[in-house]
Coordinates of C-alpha atoms and ligand atoms in Angstrom, one line a residue:
X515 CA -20.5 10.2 -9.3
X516 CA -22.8 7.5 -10.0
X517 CA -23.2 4.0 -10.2
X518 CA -25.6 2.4 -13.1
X519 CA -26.4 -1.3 -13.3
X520 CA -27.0 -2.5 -16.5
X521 CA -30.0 -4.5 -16.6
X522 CA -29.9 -8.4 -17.4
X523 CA -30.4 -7.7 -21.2
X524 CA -32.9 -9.5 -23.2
X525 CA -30.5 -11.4 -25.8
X526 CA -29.1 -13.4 -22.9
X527 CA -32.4 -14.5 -22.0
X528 CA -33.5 -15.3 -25.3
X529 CA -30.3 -17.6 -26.0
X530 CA -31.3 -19.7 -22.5
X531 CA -34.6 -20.4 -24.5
X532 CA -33.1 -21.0 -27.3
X533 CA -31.0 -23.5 -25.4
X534 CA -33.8 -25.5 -23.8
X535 CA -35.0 -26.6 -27.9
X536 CA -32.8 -29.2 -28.8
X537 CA -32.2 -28.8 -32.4
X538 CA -33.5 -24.9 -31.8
X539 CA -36.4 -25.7 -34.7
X540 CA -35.3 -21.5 -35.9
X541 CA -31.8 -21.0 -34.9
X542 CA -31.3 -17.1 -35.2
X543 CA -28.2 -16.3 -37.8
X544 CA -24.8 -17.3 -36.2
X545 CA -24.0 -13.9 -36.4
X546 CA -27.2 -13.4 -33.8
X547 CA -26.0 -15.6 -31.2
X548 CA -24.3 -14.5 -28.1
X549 CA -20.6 -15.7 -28.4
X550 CA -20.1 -18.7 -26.5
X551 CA -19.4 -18.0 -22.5
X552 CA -22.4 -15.9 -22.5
X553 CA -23.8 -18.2 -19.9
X554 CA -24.4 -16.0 -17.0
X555 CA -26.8 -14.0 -15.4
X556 CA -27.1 -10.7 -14.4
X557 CA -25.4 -7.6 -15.4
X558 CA -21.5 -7.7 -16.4
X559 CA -20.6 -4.5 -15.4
X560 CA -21.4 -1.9 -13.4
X561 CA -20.4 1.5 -15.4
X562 CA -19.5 4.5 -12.7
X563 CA -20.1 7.7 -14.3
X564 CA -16.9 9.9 -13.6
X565 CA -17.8 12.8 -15.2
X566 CA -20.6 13.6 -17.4
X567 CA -20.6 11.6 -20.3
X568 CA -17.5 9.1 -19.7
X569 CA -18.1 6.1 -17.6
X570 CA -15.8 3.3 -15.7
X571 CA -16.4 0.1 -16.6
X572 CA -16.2 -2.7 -14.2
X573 CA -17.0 -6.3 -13.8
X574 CA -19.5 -7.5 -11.2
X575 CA -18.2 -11.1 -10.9
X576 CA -20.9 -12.3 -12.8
X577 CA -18.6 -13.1 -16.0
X578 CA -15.4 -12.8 -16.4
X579 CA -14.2 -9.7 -18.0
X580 CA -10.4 -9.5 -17.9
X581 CA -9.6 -5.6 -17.3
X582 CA -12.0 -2.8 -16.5
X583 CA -12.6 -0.5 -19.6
X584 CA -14.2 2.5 -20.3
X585 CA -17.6 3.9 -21.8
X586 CA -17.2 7.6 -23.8
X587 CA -20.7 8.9 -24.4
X588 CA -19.9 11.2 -27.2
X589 CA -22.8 13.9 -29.2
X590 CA -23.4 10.8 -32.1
X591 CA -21.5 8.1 -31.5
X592 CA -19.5 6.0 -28.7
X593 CA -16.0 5.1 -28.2
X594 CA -14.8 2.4 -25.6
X595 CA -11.7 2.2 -24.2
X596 CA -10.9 -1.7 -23.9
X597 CA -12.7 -5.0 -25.4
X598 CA -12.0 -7.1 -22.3
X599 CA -11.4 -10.7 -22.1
X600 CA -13.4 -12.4 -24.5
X601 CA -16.0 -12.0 -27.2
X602 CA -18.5 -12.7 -24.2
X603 CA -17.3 -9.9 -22.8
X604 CA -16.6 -7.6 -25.5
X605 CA -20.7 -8.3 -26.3
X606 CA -21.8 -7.9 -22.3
X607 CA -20.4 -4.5 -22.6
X608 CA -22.3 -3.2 -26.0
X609 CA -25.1 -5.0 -24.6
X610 CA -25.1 -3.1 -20.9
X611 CA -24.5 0.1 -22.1
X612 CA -27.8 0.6 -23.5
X613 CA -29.4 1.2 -20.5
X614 CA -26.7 4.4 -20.5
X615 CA -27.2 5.4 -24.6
X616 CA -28.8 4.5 -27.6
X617 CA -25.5 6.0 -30.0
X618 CA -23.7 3.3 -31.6
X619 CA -20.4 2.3 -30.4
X620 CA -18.0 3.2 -33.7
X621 CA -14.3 3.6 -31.7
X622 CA -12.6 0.9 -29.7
X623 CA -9.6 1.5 -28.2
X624 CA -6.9 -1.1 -26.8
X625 CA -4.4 0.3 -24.7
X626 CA -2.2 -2.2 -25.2
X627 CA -2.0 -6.1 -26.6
X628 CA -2.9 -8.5 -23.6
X629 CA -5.5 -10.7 -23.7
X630 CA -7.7 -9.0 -20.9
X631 CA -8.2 -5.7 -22.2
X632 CA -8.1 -6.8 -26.2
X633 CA -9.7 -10.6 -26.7
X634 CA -12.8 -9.4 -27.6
X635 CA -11.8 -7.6 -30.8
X636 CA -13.4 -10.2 -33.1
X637 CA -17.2 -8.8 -32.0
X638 CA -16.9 -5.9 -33.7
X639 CA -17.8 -5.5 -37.3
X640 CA -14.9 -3.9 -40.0
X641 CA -17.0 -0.2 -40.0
X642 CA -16.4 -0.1 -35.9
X643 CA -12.8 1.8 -35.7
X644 CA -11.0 -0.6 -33.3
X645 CA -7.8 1.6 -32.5
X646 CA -3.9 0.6 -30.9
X647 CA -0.6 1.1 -31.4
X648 CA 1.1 -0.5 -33.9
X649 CA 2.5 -2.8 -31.5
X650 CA -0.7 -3.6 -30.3
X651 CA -1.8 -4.9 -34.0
X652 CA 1.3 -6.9 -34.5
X653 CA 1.1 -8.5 -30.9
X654 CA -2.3 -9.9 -31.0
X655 CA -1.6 -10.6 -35.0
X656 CA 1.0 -12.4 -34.2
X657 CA 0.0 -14.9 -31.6
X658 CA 2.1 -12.3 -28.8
X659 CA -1.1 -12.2 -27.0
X660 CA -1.4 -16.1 -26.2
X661 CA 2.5 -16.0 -24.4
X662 CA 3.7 -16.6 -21.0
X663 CA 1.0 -14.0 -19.9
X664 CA -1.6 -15.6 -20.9
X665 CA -0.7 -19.0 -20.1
X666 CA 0.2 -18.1 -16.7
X667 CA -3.2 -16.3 -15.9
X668 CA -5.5 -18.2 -18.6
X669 CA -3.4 -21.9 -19.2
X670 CA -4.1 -23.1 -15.8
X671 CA -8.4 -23.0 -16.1
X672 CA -9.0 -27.0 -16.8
X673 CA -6.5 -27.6 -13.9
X674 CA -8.8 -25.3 -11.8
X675 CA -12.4 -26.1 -12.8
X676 CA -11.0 -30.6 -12.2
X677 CA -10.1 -30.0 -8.7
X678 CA -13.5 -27.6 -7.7
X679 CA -15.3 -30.5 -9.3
X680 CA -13.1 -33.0 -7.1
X681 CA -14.0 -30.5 -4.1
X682 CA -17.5 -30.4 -5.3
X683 CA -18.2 -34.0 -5.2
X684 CA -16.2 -34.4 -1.7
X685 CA -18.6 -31.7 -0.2
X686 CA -20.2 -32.9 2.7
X687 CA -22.4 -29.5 3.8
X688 CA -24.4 -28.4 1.5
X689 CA -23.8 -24.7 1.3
X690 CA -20.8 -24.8 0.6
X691 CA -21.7 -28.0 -1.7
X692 CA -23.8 -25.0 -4.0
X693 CA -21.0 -22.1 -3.5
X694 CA -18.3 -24.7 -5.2
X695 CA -21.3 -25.3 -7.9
X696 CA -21.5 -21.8 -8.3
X697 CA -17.4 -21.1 -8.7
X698 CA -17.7 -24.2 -11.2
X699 CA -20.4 -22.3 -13.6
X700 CA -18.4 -19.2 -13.2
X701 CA -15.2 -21.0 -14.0
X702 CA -16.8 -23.2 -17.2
X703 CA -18.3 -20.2 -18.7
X704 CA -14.9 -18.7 -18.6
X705 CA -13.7 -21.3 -20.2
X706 CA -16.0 -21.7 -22.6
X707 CA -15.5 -18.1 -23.4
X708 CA -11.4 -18.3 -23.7
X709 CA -12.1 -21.3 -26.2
X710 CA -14.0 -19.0 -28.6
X711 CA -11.2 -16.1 -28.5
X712 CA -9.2 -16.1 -31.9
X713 CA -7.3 -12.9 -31.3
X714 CA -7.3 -10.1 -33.9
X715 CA -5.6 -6.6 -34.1
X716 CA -6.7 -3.1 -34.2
X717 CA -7.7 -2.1 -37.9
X718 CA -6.6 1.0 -37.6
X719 CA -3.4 2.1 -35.4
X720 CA -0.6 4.9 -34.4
X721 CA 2.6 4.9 -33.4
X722 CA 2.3 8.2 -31.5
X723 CA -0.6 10.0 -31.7
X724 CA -4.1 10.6 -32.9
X725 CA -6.9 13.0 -31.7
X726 CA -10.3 12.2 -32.3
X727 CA -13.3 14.8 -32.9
X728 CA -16.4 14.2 -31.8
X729 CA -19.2 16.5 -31.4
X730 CA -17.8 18.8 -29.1
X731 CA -15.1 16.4 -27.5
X732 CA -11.4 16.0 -28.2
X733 CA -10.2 12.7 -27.3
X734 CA -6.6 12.2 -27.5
X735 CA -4.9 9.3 -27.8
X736 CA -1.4 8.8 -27.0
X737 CA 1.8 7.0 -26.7
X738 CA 4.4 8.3 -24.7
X739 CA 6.9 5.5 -24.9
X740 CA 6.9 1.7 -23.8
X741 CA 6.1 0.6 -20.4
X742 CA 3.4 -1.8 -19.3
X743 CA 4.0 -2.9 -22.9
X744 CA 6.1 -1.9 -25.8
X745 CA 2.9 -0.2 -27.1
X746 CA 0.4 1.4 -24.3
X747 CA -1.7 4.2 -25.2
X748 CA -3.1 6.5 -22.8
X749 CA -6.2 8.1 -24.1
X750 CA -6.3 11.8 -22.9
X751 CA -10.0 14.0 -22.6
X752 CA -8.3 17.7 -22.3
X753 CA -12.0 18.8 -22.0
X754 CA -12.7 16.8 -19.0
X755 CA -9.4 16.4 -17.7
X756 CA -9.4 12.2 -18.0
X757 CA -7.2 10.1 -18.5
X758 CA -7.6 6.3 -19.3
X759 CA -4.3 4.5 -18.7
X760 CA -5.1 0.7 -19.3
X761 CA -2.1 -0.7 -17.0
X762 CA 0.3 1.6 -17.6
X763 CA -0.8 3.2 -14.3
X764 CA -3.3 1.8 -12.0
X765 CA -3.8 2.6 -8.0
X766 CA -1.9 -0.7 -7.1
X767 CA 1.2 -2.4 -8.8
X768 CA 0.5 -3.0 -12.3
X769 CA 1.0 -6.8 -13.9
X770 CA 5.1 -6.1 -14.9
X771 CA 5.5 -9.7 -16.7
X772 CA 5.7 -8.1 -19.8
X773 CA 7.2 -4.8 -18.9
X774 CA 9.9 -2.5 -20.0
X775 CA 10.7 -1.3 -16.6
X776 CA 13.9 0.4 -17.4
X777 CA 12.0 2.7 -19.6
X778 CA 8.7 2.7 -17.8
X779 CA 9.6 5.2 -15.4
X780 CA 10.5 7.8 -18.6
X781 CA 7.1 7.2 -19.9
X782 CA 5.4 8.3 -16.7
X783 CA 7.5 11.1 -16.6
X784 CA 5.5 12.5 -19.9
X785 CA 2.4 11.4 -18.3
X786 CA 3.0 14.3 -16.0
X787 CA 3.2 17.0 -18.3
X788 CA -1.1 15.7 -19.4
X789 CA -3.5 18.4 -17.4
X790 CA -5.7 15.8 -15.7
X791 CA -8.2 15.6 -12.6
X792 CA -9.3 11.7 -12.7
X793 CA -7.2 8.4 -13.6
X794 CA -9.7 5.8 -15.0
X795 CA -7.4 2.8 -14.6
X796 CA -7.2 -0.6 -15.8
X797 CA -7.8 -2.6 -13.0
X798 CA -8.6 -1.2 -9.8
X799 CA -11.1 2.3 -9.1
X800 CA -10.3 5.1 -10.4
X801 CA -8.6 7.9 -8.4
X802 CA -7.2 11.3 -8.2
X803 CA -3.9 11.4 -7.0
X804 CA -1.1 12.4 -9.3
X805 CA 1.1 11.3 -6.9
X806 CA 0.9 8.1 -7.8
X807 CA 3.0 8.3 -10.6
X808 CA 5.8 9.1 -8.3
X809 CA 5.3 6.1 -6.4
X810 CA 5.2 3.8 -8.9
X811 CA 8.8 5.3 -10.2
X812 CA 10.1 4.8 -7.0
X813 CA 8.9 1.5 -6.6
X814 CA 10.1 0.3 -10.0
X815 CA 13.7 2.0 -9.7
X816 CA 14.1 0.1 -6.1
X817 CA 13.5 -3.0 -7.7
X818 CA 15.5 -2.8 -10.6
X819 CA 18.8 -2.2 -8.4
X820 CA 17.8 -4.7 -6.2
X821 CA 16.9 -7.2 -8.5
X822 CA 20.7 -6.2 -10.8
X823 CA 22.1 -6.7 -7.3
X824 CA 21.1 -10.5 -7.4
X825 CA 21.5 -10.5 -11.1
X826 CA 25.2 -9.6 -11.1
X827 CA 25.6 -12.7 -7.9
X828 CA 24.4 -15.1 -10.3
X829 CA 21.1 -15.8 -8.6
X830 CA 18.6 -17.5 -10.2
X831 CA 15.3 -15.3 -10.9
X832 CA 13.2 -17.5 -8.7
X833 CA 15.5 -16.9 -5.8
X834 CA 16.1 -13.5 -6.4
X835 CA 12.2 -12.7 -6.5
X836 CA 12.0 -14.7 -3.0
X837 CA 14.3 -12.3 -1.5
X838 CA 14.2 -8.6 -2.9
X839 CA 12.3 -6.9 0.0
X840 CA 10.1 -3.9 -0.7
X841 CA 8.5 -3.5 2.5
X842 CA 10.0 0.6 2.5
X843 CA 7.1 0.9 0.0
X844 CA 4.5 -0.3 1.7
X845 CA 3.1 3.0 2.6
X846 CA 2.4 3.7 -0.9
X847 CA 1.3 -0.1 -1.4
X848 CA 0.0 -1.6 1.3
X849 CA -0.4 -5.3 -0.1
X850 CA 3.2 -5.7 0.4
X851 CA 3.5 -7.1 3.8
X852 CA 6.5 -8.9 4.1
X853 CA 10.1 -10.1 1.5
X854 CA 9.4 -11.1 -1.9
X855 CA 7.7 -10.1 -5.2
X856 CA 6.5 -11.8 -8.6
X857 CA 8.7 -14.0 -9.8
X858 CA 7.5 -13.0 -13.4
X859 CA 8.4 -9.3 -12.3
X860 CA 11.8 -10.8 -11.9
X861 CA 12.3 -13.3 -14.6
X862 CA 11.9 -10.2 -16.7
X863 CA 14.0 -7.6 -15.1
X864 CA 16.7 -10.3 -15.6
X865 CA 15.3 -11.3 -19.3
X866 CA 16.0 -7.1 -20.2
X867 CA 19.5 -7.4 -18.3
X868 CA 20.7 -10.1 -20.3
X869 CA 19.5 -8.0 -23.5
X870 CA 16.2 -9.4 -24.2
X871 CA 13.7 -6.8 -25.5
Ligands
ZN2019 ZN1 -1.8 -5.5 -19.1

């Protein structure tokens, strides 16, 4: 395996000159400019080839890109798995990869709605195939992308960046003076880039399958039932025995806000019947062991008796989620160290008990 680093690419640079003229005297076409939260410098991501031809694609922490995605070099053409956070990053991505190909990216594939994997839809023109399941479309249609999700992870940004500028000002060293400065770019650029998404379906979708042909690779994409999502799609490379699972199955505990957990466990069961050597995940690196899948069964069938335990005593979700211990997983999942999980995980276990879908 190998680890490419994009280089800082030229448009970038050309929009900080173009930022210094104030009125720019020859503006380029809006449809020339980076999208706004393009402020940054350096390389986005960091692509880790995993075998030949399909890349991992992560963030460097010089933007912020939501979810990792992925980069399929195919004989013509390129199809990425993922359009990230923003149009920012959506661009930083078909920007980057040129220093991998020079084939022009006509597939995009969301694995499922939420708004770190899909916000950057609106980059890409109407000839660029931008593929989901039909849930996906109606979700980010539908304003189901900008929910209690989003707001938790996204809503809270203002709040952030006013109290590093508080911290900034109150600095009295002055390293730590420029780190706080350096957060606070990060932090305004991220805004600046959330404020530009207007979300926007897939324009093309399935509801359980579609294989792709290109060149001399099959790329499958399926849906196996809900989960992370009521619409995740697991894109399946037979030839080179890869899988991309968005956050349907990562190394860690995937984000379970939004989650069908009592059918979850089902839809991992068909991922088991895929012939596949390497997991290209979401979030987190991507791994080999099947295993996994196991574990994250486990896990989720534990939690859902524990948490209808508290459920059927009248507990409040908050409560509940400060007592159900998990700590007989933490061999599989070593960041639990002690009682206590997400109180989202829990609000919606007890959301699907009451009969919420
Ligand atoms: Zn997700």
């Amino acid at each position: 395996m190998r680890i490419a680093k994009a280089h800082a690419p030229a448009v970038l640079l050309a929009f900080a000159a173009c930022q210094a003229a104030d009125p720019p005297s020859s503006a380029p076409a809006d449809d020339a400019a980076p999208p706004p939260g393009s402020d940054f410098e350096g390389p986005a991501f960091e692509f880790e080839e995993v075998v030949p031809g399909v890349y991992h694609a992560r963030g460097t922490g010089s933007l912020a890109v939501g979810s990792h995605g992925a980069v399929i070099v195919n004989e013509e053409d390129v199809l990425l798995v993922e359009s990230h956070i923003s149009p920012a990053a959506a661009q930083a991505v078909v920007d980057e990869i040129e220093a991998l190909t020079d084939r022009p990216v006509r597939y995009v594939v969301n694995t499922h709605y939420h708004f770190d994997h899909a916000h950057g839809n609106r980059i890409y023109p109407p000839e660029v195939h931008v593929i989901g399941h039909e849930v996906t479309r109606e979700m980010l249609e539908n304003g189901g992308s900008m929910g209690r999700s989003y707001q938790m992870f996204v809503g809270g940004l203002p709040d952030q960046i006013a109290a590093l500028e508080e911290q900034a000002a109150a600095a009295e060293d002055e390293e730590e003076r420029a780190e706080l400065e350096g957060r606070l770019a990060y932090m305004r650029n991220y805004l600046a880039g959330q404020e530009a998404v207007e979300p926007m379906g897939p324009n093309t979708t399935l509801s359980e399958r579609m294989t792709l042909f290109r060149g001399d690779r099959e790329i499958r994409l399926l849906f196996f039932g809900r989960g992370h999502t009521g619409g995740d799609v697991v894109v399946h490379l037979p030839g080179e025995r890869v899988i991309v699972t968005g956050d349907l199955l990562v190394p860690g505990l995937p984000y379970m806000g939004d989650g069908f957990l009592d059918e979850w466990d089902d839809t991992l069961e068909h991922l088991k019947s895929l012939d596949f050597d390497w997991v290209l995940p979401g979030h987190g690196n991507p791994f080999q062991d099947r295993e996994r899948i196991t574990y994250l069964q486990e896990y989720m069938r534990d939690l859902q008796a524990r948490a209808a335990e508290l459920h059927a005593e009248g507990m409040t979700y908050e409560e509940a989620a400060a007592r159900i211990d998990m700590t007989d997983h933490a061999d599989n999942y070593p960041q639990i160290t002690g009682p206590g999980v997400p109180a989202v995980t829990v609000q919606r276990i007890f959301e699907l008990l009451d009969g919420g879908s």
